PDB file of C-alpha atoms in Angstrom:
ATOM      1  CA  MET R 313      20.801   3.049   6.747  1.00 87.00           C
ATOM      2  CA  ILE R 314      19.286   0.744   9.423  1.00 94.00           C
ATOM      3  CA  GLN R 315      21.019  -0.303  12.630  1.00 95.00           C
ATOM      4  CA  MET R 316      19.332  -2.157  15.470  1.00 96.00           C
ATOM      5  CA  LYS R 317      21.095  -3.026  18.701  1.00 96.00           C
ATOM      6  CA  ASN R 318      19.393  -5.348  21.206  1.00 96.00           C
ATOM      7  CA  VAL R 319      15.930  -4.178  20.129  1.00 96.00           C
ATOM      8  CA  SER R 320      12.966  -5.765  21.929  1.00 95.00           C
ATOM      9  CA  LYS R 321       9.203  -5.448  21.682  1.00 95.00           C
ATOM     10  CA  ILE R 322       7.341  -6.939  24.619  1.00 95.00           C
ATOM     11  CA  TYR R 323       3.625  -7.654  25.019  1.00 92.00           C
ATOM     12  CA  THR R 324       2.092  -8.479  28.385  1.00 92.00           C
ATOM     13  CA  ILE R 325      -0.573 -11.179  28.339  1.00 89.00           C
ATOM     14  CA  GLY R 326      -1.967 -11.726  31.812  1.00 88.00           C
ATOM     15  CA  ASN R 327       1.052 -12.167  34.047  1.00 88.00           C
ATOM     16  CA  GLU R 328       3.277 -13.302  31.202  1.00 91.00           C
ATOM     17  CA  GLU R 329       5.650 -11.216  29.070  1.00 90.00           C
ATOM     18  CA  LEU R 330       5.850 -12.217  25.411  1.00 90.00           C
ATOM     19  CA  TYR R 331       8.827 -11.044  23.342  1.00 92.00           C
ATOM     20  CA  ALA R 332       7.580 -10.364  19.818  1.00 93.00           C
ATOM     21  CA  VAL R 333      11.128  -9.125  19.078  1.00 95.00           C
ATOM     22  CA  ASN R 334      13.828 -10.373  21.435  1.00 95.00           C
ATOM     23  CA  HIS R 335      17.090  -8.389  21.631  1.00 95.00           C
ATOM     24  CA  ALA R 336      17.425  -8.189  17.840  1.00 95.00           C
ATOM     25  CA  THR R 337      20.660  -6.826  16.414  1.00 95.00           C
ATOM     26  CA  LEU R 338      20.961  -6.206  12.673  1.00 95.00           C
ATOM     27  CA  THR R 339      22.324  -3.839  10.056  1.00 95.00           C
ATOM     28  CA  ILE R 340      20.876  -3.122   6.615  1.00 95.00           C
ATOM     29  CA  ASN R 341      22.976  -0.921   4.360  1.00 94.00           C
ATOM     30  CA  ASP R 342      21.891   1.473   1.630  1.00 94.00           C
ATOM     31  CA  GLY R 343      21.151  -0.346  -1.617  1.00 94.00           C
ATOM     32  CA  GLU R 344      20.816  -3.844  -0.155  1.00 96.00           C
ATOM     33  CA  PHE R 345      18.069  -6.356  -0.953  1.00 96.00           C
ATOM     34  CA  VAL R 346      17.433  -8.213   2.317  1.00 96.00           C
ATOM     35  CA  ALA R 347      14.850 -10.881   3.123  1.00 96.00           C
ATOM     36  CA  ILE R 348      13.642 -11.437   6.682  1.00 95.00           C
ATOM     37  CA  ILE R 349      12.343 -14.995   6.942  1.00 94.00           C
ATOM     38  CA  GLY R 350      10.174 -16.458   9.666  1.00 93.00           C
ATOM     39  CA  PRO R 351       7.048 -18.551  10.249  1.00 91.00           C
ATOM     40  CA  SER R 352       3.729 -17.066  11.301  1.00 87.00           C
ATOM     41  CA  GLY R 353       3.993 -15.585  14.795  1.00 86.00           C
ATOM     42  CA  SER R 354       7.779 -15.328  14.702  1.00 90.00           C
ATOM     43  CA  GLY R 355       7.795 -11.537  15.096  1.00 90.00           C
ATOM     44  CA  LYS R 356       8.694 -10.586  11.525  1.00 91.00           C
ATOM     45  CA  SER R 357       5.775  -8.196  10.991  1.00 89.00           C
ATOM     46  CA  THR R 358       6.456  -6.530  14.354  1.00 93.00           C
ATOM     47  CA  LEU R 359      10.079  -6.130  13.299  1.00 94.00           C
ATOM     48  CA  MET R 360       8.977  -4.585   9.996  1.00 92.00           C
ATOM     49  CA  ASN R 361       6.687  -2.153  11.822  1.00 93.00           C
ATOM     50  CA  ILE R 362       9.599  -1.033  13.985  1.00 95.00           C
ATOM     51  CA  ILE R 363      11.883  -0.644  10.955  1.00 94.00           C
ATOM     52  CA  GLY R 364       9.137   1.343   9.209  1.00 94.00           C
ATOM     53  CA  CYS R 365       8.544   3.615  12.228  1.00 93.00           C
ATOM     54  CA  LEU R 366       4.950   2.365  12.498  1.00 91.00           C
ATOM     55  CA  ASP R 367       5.718   1.036  15.993  1.00 92.00           C
ATOM     56  CA  THR R 368       8.380   1.673  18.606  1.00 92.00           C
ATOM     57  CA  ALA R 369      10.625  -0.734  20.463  1.00 94.00           C
ATOM     58  CA  ASP R 370      10.389  -1.158  24.228  1.00 94.00           C
ATOM     59  CA  ASP R 371      14.117  -1.657  24.653  1.00 94.00           C
ATOM     60  CA  GLY R 372      17.361  -1.351  22.689  1.00 95.00           C
ATOM     61  CA  LYS R 373      18.436   1.214  20.104  1.00 96.00           C
ATOM     62  CA  TYR R 374      17.272   1.752  16.524  1.00 95.00           C
ATOM     63  CA  LEU R 375      19.311   4.123  14.381  1.00 95.00           C
ATOM     64  CA  LEU R 376      17.921   5.256  11.039  1.00 92.00           C
ATOM     65  CA  ASP R 377      20.460   7.087   8.872  1.00 90.00           C
ATOM     66  CA  GLY R 378      22.730   7.277  11.909  1.00 90.00           C
ATOM     67  CA  GLN R 379      20.158   8.982  14.147  1.00 90.00           C
ATOM     68  CA  ALA R 380      18.424   7.270  17.058  1.00 93.00           C
ATOM     69  CA  ILE R 381      14.677   7.002  16.470  1.00 93.00           C
ATOM     70  CA  GLU R 382      13.902   8.493  19.881  1.00 90.00           C
ATOM     71  CA  ASP R 383      15.718  11.660  18.774  1.00 91.00           C
ATOM     72  CA  TYR R 384      13.303  12.206  15.880  1.00 91.00           C
ATOM     73  CA  THR R 385      10.357  14.499  16.558  1.00 91.00           C
ATOM     74  CA  GLU R 386       6.884  13.207  15.677  1.00 90.00           C
ATOM     75  CA  ASP R 387       6.852  15.528  12.654  1.00 90.00           C
ATOM     76  CA  GLU R 388      10.212  14.130  11.534  1.00 91.00           C
ATOM     77  CA  LEU R 389       8.941  10.557  11.898  1.00 90.00           C
ATOM     78  CA  THR R 390       5.864  11.421   9.847  1.00 89.00           C
ATOM     79  CA  ARG R 391       8.154  12.847   7.188  1.00 89.00           C
ATOM     80  CA  VAL R 392      10.273   9.656   7.229  1.00 90.00           C
ATOM     81  CA  ARG R 393       7.166   7.517   6.715  1.00 90.00           C
ATOM     82  CA  ASN R 394       5.838   9.789   3.961  1.00 87.00           C
ATOM     83  CA  PHE R 395       9.043  10.502   2.056  1.00 88.00           C
ATOM     84  CA  LYS R 396      11.720   7.911   2.850  1.00 92.00           C
ATOM     85  CA  ILE R 397       9.788   4.637   3.115  1.00 94.00           C
ATOM     86  CA  GLY R 398       7.411   2.912   0.709  1.00 94.00           C
ATOM     87  CA  PHE R 399       5.194   0.192   2.189  1.00 94.00           C
ATOM     88  CA  VAL R 400       3.809  -2.861   0.349  1.00 93.00           C
ATOM     89  CA  PHE R 401       1.448  -5.203   2.208  1.00 89.00           C
ATOM     90  CA  GLN R 402       0.146  -8.723   1.609  1.00 86.00           C
ATOM     91  CA  ASN R 403      -3.471  -7.541   1.514  1.00 89.00           C
ATOM     92  CA  PHE R 404      -2.690  -4.603  -0.814  1.00 92.00           C
ATOM     93  CA  ASN R 405      -4.480  -2.084   1.493  1.00 92.00           C
ATOM     94  CA  LEU R 406      -6.100  -0.238  -1.418  1.00 96.00           C
ATOM     95  CA  LEU R 407      -9.128   1.999  -0.900  1.00 96.00           C
ATOM     96  CA  PRO R 408     -11.984   0.054  -2.546  1.00 96.00           C
ATOM     97  CA  LYS R 409     -13.983   3.054  -3.780  1.00 96.00           C
ATOM     98  CA  ASN R 410     -10.963   4.767  -5.351  1.00 97.00           C
ATOM     99  CA  THR R 411      -9.524   4.042  -8.775  1.00 97.00           C
ATOM    100  CA  ALA R 412      -5.994   2.718  -9.191  1.00 97.00           C
ATOM    101  CA  LEU R 413      -4.873   6.235 -10.104  1.00 97.00           C
ATOM    102  CA  GLU R 414      -6.540   7.787  -7.054  1.00 97.00           C
ATOM    103  CA  ASN R 415      -4.965   5.156  -4.758  1.00 97.00           C
ATOM    104  CA  VAL R 416      -1.497   5.924  -6.098  1.00 97.00           C
ATOM    105  CA  GLU R 417      -2.033   9.680  -5.818  1.00 96.00           C
ATOM    106  CA  LEU R 418      -2.806   9.522  -2.079  1.00 94.00           C
ATOM    107  CA  PRO R 419       0.750   9.650  -0.654  1.00 93.00           C
ATOM    108  CA  LEU R 420       1.497  12.643  -2.872  1.00 94.00           C
ATOM    109  CA  ILE R 421      -1.651  14.434  -1.714  1.00 92.00           C
ATOM    110  CA  TYR R 422      -0.475  13.911   1.895  1.00 88.00           C
ATOM    111  CA  GLN R 423       2.817  15.548   0.905  1.00 89.00           C
ATOM    112  CA  GLY R 424       0.950  18.626  -0.293  1.00 89.00           C
ATOM    113  CA  ILE R 425       2.008  18.265  -3.920  1.00 93.00           C
ATOM    114  CA  SER R 426      -0.034  20.052  -6.579  1.00 95.00           C
ATOM    115  CA  ARG R 427      -2.921  18.194  -8.180  1.00 94.00           C
ATOM    116  CA  LYS R 428      -1.292  18.336 -11.616  1.00 96.00           C
ATOM    117  CA  GLU R 429       2.007  16.875 -10.386  1.00 96.00           C
ATOM    118  CA  CYS R 430       0.157  14.225  -8.336  1.00 96.00           C
ATOM    119  CA  ARG R 431      -1.641  13.064 -11.457  1.00 96.00           C
ATOM    120  CA  GLU R 432       1.502  13.006 -13.616  1.00 96.00           C
ATOM    121  CA  ARG R 433       3.612  11.114 -11.065  1.00 96.00           C
ATOM    122  CA  ALA R 434       0.845   8.607 -10.302  1.00 97.00           C
ATOM    123  CA  GLU R 435       0.304   7.944 -14.009  1.00 97.00           C
ATOM    124  CA  ASN R 436       4.037   7.420 -14.524  1.00 96.00           C
ATOM    125  CA  ALA R 437       4.232   4.994 -11.588  1.00 95.00           C
ATOM    126  CA  LEU R 438       1.314   2.947 -12.951  1.00 96.00           C
ATOM    127  CA  ILE R 439       2.807   2.916 -16.441  1.00 96.00           C
ATOM    128  CA  ARG R 440       6.059   1.678 -14.906  1.00 92.00           C
ATOM    129  CA  MET R 441       4.069  -1.175 -13.331  1.00 93.00           C
ATOM    130  CA  GLY R 442       2.493  -2.061 -16.694  1.00 93.00           C
ATOM    131  CA  LEU R 443      -0.957  -0.739 -15.763  1.00 95.00           C
ATOM    132  CA  SER R 444      -1.476   2.020 -18.325  1.00 95.00           C
ATOM    133  CA  GLU R 445      -4.809   0.433 -19.340  1.00 95.00           C
ATOM    134  CA  ARG R 446      -6.054  -0.048 -15.761  1.00 95.00           C
ATOM    135  CA  MET R 447      -5.699   3.413 -14.208  1.00 97.00           C
ATOM    136  CA  GLU R 448      -9.440   4.101 -13.922  1.00 97.00           C
ATOM    137  CA  HIS R 449     -10.292   0.642 -12.589  1.00 97.00           C
ATOM    138  CA  ARG R 450     -11.226   0.116  -8.950  1.00 97.00           C
ATOM    139  CA  PRO R 451      -9.566  -2.680  -6.920  1.00 96.00           C
ATOM    140  CA  SER R 452     -12.581  -5.003  -7.335  1.00 96.00           C
ATOM    141  CA  GLU R 453     -12.080  -4.767 -11.102  1.00 97.00           C
ATOM    142  CA  LEU R 454      -8.436  -5.844 -10.902  1.00 96.00           C
ATOM    143  CA  SER R 455      -6.756  -9.223 -10.408  1.00 94.00           C
ATOM    144  CA  GLY R 456      -4.668  -9.876  -7.298  1.00 93.00           C
ATOM    145  CA  GLY R 457      -1.472  -9.325  -9.252  1.00 94.00           C
ATOM    146  CA  GLN R 458      -2.766  -6.061 -10.681  1.00 95.00           C
ATOM    147  CA  GLN R 459      -3.811  -4.879  -7.215  1.00 95.00           C
ATOM    148  CA  GLN R 460      -0.317  -5.607  -5.902  1.00 94.00           C
ATOM    149  CA  ARG R 461       1.183  -3.676  -8.817  1.00 94.00           C
ATOM    150  CA  VAL R 462      -1.034  -0.730  -7.850  1.00 96.00           C
ATOM    151  CA  ALA R 463       0.215  -1.085  -4.270  1.00 95.00           C
ATOM    152  CA  ILE R 464       3.828  -1.084  -5.473  1.00 95.00           C
ATOM    153  CA  ALA R 465       3.129   1.961  -7.669  1.00 95.00           C
ATOM    154  CA  ARG R 466       1.729   3.702  -4.576  1.00 95.00           C
ATOM    155  CA  ALA R 467       4.872   2.723  -2.622  1.00 94.00           C
ATOM    156  CA  ILE R 468       7.303   4.065  -5.232  1.00 94.00           C
ATOM    157  CA  VAL R 469       5.422   7.200  -6.324  1.00 94.00           C
ATOM    158  CA  THR R 470       7.107   9.290  -3.609  1.00 93.00           C
ATOM    159  CA  SER R 471      10.571   8.083  -4.772  1.00 91.00           C
ATOM    160  CA  PRO R 472      11.438   6.517  -1.386  1.00 93.00           C
ATOM    161  CA  SER R 473      14.936   5.163  -0.757  1.00 92.00           C
ATOM    162  CA  LEU R 474      13.610   2.216   1.310  1.00 95.00           C
ATOM    163  CA  ILE R 475      10.821  -0.196   0.359  1.00 95.00           C
ATOM    164  CA  LEU R 476       9.372  -2.479   3.049  1.00 95.00           C
ATOM    165  CA  ALA R 477       7.344  -5.358   1.646  1.00 94.00           C
ATOM    166  CA  ASP R 478       5.414  -7.599   4.072  1.00 92.00           C
ATOM    167  CA  GLU R 479       4.560 -10.940   2.388  1.00 91.00           C
ATOM    168  CA  PRO R 480       3.944  -9.161  -0.948  1.00 91.00           C
ATOM    169  CA  THR R 481       3.355 -12.439  -2.805  1.00 89.00           C
ATOM    170  CA  GLY R 482       1.351 -14.123  -0.036  1.00 87.00           C
ATOM    171  CA  ASN R 483      -2.059 -13.741  -1.720  1.00 87.00           C
ATOM    172  CA  LEU R 484      -0.839 -14.392  -5.261  1.00 89.00           C
ATOM    173  CA  ASP R 485      -0.444 -17.501  -7.400  1.00 90.00           C
ATOM    174  CA  HIS R 486       3.090 -18.683  -8.155  1.00 89.00           C
ATOM    175  CA  LYS R 487       3.394 -17.144 -11.629  1.00 91.00           C
ATOM    176  CA  THR R 488       2.124 -13.745 -10.462  1.00 91.00           C
ATOM    177  CA  GLY R 489       4.363 -13.932  -7.402  1.00 90.00           C
ATOM    178  CA  VAL R 490       7.397 -14.443  -9.632  1.00 91.00           C
ATOM    179  CA  GLU R 491       6.389 -11.382 -11.684  1.00 91.00           C
ATOM    180  CA  ILE R 492       6.060  -9.257  -8.530  1.00 91.00           C
ATOM    181  CA  LEU R 493       9.509 -10.386  -7.334  1.00 92.00           C
ATOM    182  CA  GLU R 494      10.945  -9.380 -10.701  1.00 92.00           C
ATOM    183  CA  LEU R 495       9.515  -5.901 -10.141  1.00 91.00           C
ATOM    184  CA  PHE R 496      11.318  -5.709  -6.787  1.00 93.00           C
ATOM    185  CA  HIS R 497      14.570  -6.725  -8.503  1.00 93.00           C
ATOM    186  CA  GLU R 498      14.066  -3.910 -11.009  1.00 92.00           C
ATOM    187  CA  LEU R 499      13.504  -1.434  -8.182  1.00 92.00           C
ATOM    188  CA  HIS R 500      16.616  -2.722  -6.432  1.00 94.00           C
ATOM    189  CA  ALA R 501      18.645  -2.373  -9.635  1.00 93.00           C
ATOM    190  CA  ASN R 502      17.468   1.247  -9.798  1.00 91.00           C
ATOM    191  CA  GLY R 503      18.902   1.994  -6.364  1.00 91.00           C
ATOM    192  CA  ASN R 504      16.145   1.202  -3.870  1.00 92.00           C
ATOM    193  CA  THR R 505      16.927  -0.575  -0.618  1.00 95.00           C
ATOM    194  CA  ILE R 506      14.472  -3.492  -0.342  1.00 96.00           C
ATOM    195  CA  VAL R 507      13.474  -5.298   2.856  1.00 96.00           C
ATOM    196  CA  LEU R 508      11.235  -8.256   2.044  1.00 95.00           C
ATOM    197  CA  ILE R 509       9.350 -10.034   4.832  1.00 94.00           C
ATOM    198  CA  THR R 510       8.402 -13.625   3.995  1.00 94.00           C
ATOM    199  CA  HIS R 511       7.751 -17.071   5.438  1.00 92.00           C
ATOM    200  CA  ASP R 512       8.858 -18.729   2.173  1.00 91.00           C
ATOM    201  CA  ASP R 513      12.483 -19.837   1.806  1.00 91.00           C
ATOM    202  CA  GLU R 514      12.199 -20.028  -1.986  1.00 90.00           C
ATOM    203  CA  ILE R 515      11.173 -16.358  -2.148  1.00 91.00           C
ATOM    204  CA  ALA R 516      13.854 -15.377   0.368  1.00 92.00           C
ATOM    205  CA  GLN R 517      16.534 -16.948  -1.831  1.00 91.00           C
ATOM    206  CA  LYS R 518      15.873 -14.192  -4.391  1.00 89.00           C
ATOM    207  CA  ALA R 519      17.369 -11.629  -2.005  1.00 93.00           C
ATOM    208  CA  GLU R 520      21.063 -10.803  -1.619  1.00 93.00           C
ATOM    209  CA  ARG R 521      21.034 -11.394   2.133  1.00 94.00           C
ATOM    210  CA  ARG R 522      18.753 -13.349   4.389  1.00 95.00           C
ATOM    211  CA  LEU R 523      17.976 -12.812   8.070  1.00 95.00           C
ATOM    212  CA  ARG R 524      15.932 -15.326  10.023  1.00 94.00           C
ATOM    213  CA  ILE R 525      13.601 -14.515  12.883  1.00 94.00           C
ATOM    214  CA  LEU R 526      12.244 -17.161  15.246  1.00 92.00           C
ATOM    215  CA  ASP R 527      10.594 -16.474  18.599  1.00 90.00           C
ATOM    216  CA  GLY R 528      11.629 -12.853  18.130  1.00 92.00           C
ATOM    217  CA  GLN R 529      15.340 -13.644  17.789  1.00 93.00           C
ATOM    218  CA  VAL R 530      17.198 -12.602  14.634  1.00 94.00           C
ATOM    219  CA  THR R 531      20.125 -14.492  13.077  1.00 94.00           C
ATOM    220  CA  GLU R 532      21.983 -14.145   9.792  1.00 91.00           C
ATOM    221  CA  ASP R 533      21.234 -16.991   7.389  1.00 81.00           C
ATOM    222  CA  ALA R 534      24.255 -19.273   7.103  1.00 67.00           C
ATOM    223  CA  ALA R 535      23.505 -19.545   3.379  1.00 52.00           C
ATOM    224  CA  SER R 536      24.176 -15.790   2.901  1.00 45.00           C
TER     225      SER R 536
END
C-alpha cells in the first residue's frame, strides 16, 4: 500500500536547512497496524501528512498503491484523501457549532452522497462507536473520549482502507485512551490498515509493527 524511498521534507530557516523528514525509507502493507514513534519535533506529524497526501515531499519517491504520488492528478489526490484515507487527530478537529451527527456527515456530503444516505451512514458509524445517545450533542457537550469517538466515526464513515491517527489518545486520560486503542484494534480486525503516530512507547507496543523517527530519520524498532 505505502512505499517510501529516501523521502525528505526540508524547511529553510534563515540560511539553515532543517530536515523534518530525512531520507526516510519504509513500507506499510495492506492490513497492517503500524505505530510510528517519536518525541515532539521528531518529524512524525510531517511524515503522517506526507503519507496522507496533505503535504508533499521535497525529495525521494512515495508510491501509494504502486503509483508514484507525483503521477496522481490533483483531482485524484483529492479523491484519495476523501475516499481512501480516514484521519483522526489529537485535537479531534470537530466543528463546534455542529452536532456529532452533522460532523460525521461532512465527509459524505463532500463526496456528493444523498442526504438520506449521509444520515443513515453517519448514524451507523456513531452507533458503532457507542454514541447512539449522543448524536444530537455538540462537541462542547461531550467528554474528550466521546469527542474522539465522534472523530473516529467521521474517519470511518467513508469506509476508507487506511486510517491515519496522529496522537489520538494525547488529550485523553489513561482509561479513555485504552478504550480508544481498543476501537482501533477492532477496526484493524475488520480489515483497516492503521498507522498510529505517537510519542508513547506503551501505546506503540499495541501495534503489530513499530517504526521510530528521530531527527527525521526512520528506523524499524528492534523489538518488532
